[in-house]
Tab-separated table of N, CA and C in Angstrom:
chain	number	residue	atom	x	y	z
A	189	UNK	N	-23.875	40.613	8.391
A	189	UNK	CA	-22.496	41.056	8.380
A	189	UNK	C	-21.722	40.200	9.394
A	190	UNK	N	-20.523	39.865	8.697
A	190	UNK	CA	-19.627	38.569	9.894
A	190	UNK	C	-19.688	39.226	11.328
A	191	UNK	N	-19.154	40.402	11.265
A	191	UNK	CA	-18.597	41.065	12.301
A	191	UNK	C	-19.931	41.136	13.383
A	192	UNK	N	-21.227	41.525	13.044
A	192	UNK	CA	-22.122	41.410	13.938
A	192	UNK	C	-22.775	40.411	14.309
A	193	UNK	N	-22.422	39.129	13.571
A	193	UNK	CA	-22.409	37.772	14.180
A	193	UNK	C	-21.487	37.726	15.513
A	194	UNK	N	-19.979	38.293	14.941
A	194	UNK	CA	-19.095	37.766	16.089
A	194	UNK	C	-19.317	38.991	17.320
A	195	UNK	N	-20.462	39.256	17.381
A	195	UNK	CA	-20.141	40.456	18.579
A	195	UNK	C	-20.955	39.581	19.476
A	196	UNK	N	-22.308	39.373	18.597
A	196	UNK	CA	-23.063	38.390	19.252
A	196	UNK	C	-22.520	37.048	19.983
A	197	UNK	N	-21.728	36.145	19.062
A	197	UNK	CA	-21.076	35.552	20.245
A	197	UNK	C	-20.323	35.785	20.740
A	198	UNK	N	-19.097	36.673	20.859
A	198	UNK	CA	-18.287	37.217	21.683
A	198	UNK	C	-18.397	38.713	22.460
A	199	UNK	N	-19.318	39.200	22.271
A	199	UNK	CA	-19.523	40.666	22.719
A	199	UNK	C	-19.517	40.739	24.666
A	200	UNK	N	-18.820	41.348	24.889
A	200	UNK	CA	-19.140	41.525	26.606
A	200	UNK	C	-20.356	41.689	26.978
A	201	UNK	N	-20.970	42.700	26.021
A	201	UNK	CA	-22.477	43.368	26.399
A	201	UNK	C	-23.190	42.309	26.258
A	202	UNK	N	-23.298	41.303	25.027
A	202	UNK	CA	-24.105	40.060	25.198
A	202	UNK	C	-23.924	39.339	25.823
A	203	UNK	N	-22.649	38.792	26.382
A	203	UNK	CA	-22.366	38.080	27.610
A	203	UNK	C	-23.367	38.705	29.186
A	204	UNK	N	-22.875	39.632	29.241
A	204	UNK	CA	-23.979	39.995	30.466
A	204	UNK	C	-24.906	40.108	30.610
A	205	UNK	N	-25.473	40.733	29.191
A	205	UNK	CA	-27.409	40.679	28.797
A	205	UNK	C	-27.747	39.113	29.025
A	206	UNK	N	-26.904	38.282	28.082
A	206	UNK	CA	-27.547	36.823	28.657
A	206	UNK	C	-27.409	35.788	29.387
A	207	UNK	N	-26.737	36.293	30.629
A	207	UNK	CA	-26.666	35.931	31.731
A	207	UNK	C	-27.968	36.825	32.905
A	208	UNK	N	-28.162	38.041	32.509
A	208	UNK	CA	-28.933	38.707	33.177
A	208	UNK	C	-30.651	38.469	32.510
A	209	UNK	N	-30.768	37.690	31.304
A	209	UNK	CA	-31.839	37.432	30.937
A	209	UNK	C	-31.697	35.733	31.800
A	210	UNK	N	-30.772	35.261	31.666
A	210	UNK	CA	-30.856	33.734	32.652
A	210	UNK	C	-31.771	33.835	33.894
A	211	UNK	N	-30.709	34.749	34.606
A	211	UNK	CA	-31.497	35.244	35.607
A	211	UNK	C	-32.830	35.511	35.745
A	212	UNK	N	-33.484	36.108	34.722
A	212	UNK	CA	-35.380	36.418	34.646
A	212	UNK	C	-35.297	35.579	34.789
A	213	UNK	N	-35.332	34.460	33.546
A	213	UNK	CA	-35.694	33.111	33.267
A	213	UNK	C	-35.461	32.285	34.690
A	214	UNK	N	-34.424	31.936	35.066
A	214	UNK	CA	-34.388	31.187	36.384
A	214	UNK	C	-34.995	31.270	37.648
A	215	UNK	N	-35.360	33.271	37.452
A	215	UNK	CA	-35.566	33.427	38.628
A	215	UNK	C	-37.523	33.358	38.564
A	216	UNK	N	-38.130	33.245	37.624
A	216	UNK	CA	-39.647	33.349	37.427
A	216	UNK	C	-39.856	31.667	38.166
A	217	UNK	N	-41.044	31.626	39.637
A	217	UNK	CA	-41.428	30.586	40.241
A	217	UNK	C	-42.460	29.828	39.127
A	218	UNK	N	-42.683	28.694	39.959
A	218	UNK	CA	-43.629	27.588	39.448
A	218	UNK	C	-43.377	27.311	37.624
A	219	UNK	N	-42.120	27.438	37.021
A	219	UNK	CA	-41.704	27.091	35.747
A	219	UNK	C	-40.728	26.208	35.569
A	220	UNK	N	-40.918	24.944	34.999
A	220	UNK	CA	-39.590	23.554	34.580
A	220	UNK	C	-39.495	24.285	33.657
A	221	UNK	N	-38.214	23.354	33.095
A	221	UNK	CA	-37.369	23.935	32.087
A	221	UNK	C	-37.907	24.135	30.869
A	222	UNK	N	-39.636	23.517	30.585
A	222	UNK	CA	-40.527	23.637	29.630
A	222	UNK	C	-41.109	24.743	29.476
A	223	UNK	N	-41.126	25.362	30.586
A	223	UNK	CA	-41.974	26.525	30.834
A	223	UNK	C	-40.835	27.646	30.769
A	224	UNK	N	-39.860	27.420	31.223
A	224	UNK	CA	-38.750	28.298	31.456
A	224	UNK	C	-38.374	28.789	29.924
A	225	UNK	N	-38.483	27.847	28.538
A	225	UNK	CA	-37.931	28.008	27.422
A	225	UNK	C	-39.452	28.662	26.958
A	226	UNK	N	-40.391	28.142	27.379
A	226	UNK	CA	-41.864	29.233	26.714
A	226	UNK	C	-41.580	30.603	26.755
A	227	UNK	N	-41.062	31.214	28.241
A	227	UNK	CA	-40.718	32.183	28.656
A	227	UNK	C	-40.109	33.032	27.935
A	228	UNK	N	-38.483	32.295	27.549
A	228	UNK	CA	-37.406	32.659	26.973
A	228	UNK	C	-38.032	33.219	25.430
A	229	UNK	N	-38.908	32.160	24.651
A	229	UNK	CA	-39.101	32.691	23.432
A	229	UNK	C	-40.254	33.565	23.480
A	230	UNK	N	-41.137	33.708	24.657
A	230	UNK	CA	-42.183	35.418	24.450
A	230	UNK	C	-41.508	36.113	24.457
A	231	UNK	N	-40.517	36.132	25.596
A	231	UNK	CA	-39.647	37.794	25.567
A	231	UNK	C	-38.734	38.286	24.870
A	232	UNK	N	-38.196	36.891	24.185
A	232	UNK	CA	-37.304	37.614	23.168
A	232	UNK	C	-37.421	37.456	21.468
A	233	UNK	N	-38.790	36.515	21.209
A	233	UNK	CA	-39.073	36.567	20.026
A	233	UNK	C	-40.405	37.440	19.895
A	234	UNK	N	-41.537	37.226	20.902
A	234	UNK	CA	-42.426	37.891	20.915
A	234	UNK	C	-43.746	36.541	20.386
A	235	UNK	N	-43.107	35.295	20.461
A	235	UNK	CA	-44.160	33.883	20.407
A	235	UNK	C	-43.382	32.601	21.501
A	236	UNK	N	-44.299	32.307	21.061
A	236	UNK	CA	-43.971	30.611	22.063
A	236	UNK	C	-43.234	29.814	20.954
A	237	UNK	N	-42.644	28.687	21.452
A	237	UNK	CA	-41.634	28.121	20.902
A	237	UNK	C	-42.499	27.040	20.688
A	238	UNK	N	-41.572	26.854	19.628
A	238	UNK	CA	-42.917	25.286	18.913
A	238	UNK	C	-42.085	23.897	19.769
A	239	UNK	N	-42.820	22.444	19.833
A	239	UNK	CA	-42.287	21.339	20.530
A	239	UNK	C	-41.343	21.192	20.142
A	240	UNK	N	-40.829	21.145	18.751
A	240	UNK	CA	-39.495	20.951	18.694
A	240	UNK	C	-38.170	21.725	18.957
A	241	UNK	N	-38.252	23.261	19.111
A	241	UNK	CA	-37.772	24.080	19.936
A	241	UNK	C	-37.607	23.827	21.322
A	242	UNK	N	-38.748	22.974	22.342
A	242	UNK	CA	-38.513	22.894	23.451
A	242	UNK	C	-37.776	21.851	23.627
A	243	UNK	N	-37.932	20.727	22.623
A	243	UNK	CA	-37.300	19.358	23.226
A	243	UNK	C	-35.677	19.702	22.890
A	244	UNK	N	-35.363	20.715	21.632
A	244	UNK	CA	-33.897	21.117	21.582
A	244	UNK	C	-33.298	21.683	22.545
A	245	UNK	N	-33.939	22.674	23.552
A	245	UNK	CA	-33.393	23.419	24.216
A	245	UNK	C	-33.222	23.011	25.827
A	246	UNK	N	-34.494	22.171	25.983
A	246	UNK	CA	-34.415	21.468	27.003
A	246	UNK	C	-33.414	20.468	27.112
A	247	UNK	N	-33.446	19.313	26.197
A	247	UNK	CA	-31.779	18.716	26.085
A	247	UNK	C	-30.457	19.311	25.811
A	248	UNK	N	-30.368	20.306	24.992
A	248	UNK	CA	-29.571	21.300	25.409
A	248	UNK	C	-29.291	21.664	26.850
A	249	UNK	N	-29.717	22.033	27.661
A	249	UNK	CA	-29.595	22.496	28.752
A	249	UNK	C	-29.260	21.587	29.824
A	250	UNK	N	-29.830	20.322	29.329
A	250	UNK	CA	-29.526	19.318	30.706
A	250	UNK	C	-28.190	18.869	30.125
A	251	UNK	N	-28.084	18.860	28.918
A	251	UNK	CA	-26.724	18.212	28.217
A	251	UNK	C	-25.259	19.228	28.814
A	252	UNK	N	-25.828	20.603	28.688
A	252	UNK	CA	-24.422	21.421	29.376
A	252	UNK	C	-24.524	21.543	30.985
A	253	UNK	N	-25.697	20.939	31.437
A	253	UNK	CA	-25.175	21.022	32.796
A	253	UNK	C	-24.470	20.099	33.338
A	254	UNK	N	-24.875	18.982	32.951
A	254	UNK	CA	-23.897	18.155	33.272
A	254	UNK	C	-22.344	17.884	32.596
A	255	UNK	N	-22.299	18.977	31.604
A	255	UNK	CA	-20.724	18.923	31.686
A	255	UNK	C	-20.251	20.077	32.406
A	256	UNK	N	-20.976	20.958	33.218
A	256	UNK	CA	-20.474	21.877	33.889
A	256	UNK	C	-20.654	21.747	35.296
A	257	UNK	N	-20.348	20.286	35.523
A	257	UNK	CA	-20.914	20.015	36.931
A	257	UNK	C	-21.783	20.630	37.395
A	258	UNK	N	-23.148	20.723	37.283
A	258	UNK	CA	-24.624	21.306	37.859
A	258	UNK	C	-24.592	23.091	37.507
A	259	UNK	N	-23.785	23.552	37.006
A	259	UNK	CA	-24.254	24.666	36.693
A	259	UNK	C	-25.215	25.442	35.541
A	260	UNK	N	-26.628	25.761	36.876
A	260	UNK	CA	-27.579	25.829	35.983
A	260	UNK	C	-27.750	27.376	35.022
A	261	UNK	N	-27.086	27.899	35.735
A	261	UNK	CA	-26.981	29.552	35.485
A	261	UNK	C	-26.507	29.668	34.139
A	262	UNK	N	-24.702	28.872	34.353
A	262	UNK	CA	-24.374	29.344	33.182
A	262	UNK	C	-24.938	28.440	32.069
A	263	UNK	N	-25.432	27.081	32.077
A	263	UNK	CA	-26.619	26.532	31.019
A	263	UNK	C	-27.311	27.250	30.738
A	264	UNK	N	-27.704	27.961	30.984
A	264	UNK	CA	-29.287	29.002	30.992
A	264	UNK	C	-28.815	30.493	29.825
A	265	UNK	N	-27.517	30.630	30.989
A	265	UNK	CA	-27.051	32.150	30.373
A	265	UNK	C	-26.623	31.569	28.176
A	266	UNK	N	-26.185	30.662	28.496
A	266	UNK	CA	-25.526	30.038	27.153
A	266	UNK	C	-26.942	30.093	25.991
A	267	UNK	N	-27.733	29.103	26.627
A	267	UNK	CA	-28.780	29.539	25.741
A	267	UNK	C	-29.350	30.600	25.299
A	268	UNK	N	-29.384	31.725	26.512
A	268	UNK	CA	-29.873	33.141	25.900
A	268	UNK	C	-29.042	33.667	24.888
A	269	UNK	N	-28.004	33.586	25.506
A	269	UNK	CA	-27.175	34.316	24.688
A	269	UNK	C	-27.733	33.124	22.889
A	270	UNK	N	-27.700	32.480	22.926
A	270	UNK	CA	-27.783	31.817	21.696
A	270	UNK	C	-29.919	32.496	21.023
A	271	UNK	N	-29.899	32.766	21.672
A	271	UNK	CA	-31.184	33.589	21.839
A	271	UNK	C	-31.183	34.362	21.238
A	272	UNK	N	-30.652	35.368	21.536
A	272	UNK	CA	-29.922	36.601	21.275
A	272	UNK	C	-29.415	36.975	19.827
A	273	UNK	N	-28.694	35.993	19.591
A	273	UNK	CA	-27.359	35.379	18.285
A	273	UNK	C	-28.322	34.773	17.414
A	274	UNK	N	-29.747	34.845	17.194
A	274	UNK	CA	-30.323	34.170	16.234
A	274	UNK	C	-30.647	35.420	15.522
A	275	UNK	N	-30.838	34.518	14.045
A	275	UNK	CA	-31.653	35.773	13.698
A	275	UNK	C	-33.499	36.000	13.536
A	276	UNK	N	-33.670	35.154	14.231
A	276	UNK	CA	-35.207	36.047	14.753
A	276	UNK	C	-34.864	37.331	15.664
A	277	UNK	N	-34.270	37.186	16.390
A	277	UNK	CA	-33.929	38.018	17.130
A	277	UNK	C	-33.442	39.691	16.250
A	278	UNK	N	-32.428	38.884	15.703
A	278	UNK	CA	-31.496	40.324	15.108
A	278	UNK	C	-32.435	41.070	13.930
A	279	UNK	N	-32.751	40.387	13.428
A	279	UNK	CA	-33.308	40.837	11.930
A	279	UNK	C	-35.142	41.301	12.467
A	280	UNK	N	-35.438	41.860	12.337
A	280	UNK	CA	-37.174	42.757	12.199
A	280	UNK	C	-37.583	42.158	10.764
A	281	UNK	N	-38.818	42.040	11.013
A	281	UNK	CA	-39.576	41.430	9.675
A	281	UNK	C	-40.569	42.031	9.366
């Protein structure tokens, strides 16, 4: 349904859920950004992300930080939220 697409990317509540899932993610020690996206897809798909998932998300991430002058948070939060907004996520199988 359109409308629960657009909540997903515009919803307040998802805005803060995936900024506050950034946070796990950023805040878990001894993990690069390889490990950091393994992370991201156990907890919110319930598997590991295949190589080509990591090499997307990992360039993803270095790609928006540097247009956000070093901000790693909100890189991080952006992806969850895009996390979130998939439909592995939304849809049960």
């Amino acid at each position: 349904m359109p409308t629960q697409a657009l909540f997903f990317l515009n919803g307040e509540l998802v805005v803060r859920t995936a900024d506050a899932f950034a946070g796990r993610v950023l805040g878990e020690r001894g993990l690069d950004d390889a490990g950091r996206v393994g992370r991201l897809f156990v907890l919110a798909y319930g598997r590991p992300p295949t190589d080509a998932e990591v090499e997307r998300v990992t360039a993803g991430v270095t790609a928006f930080v540097a247009g956000l002058s070093g901000d790693r948070r909100k890189a991080w939060a952006a992806v969850c939220q895009t996390v979130l907004a998939g439909n592995e996520f939304v849809h049960l199988r």
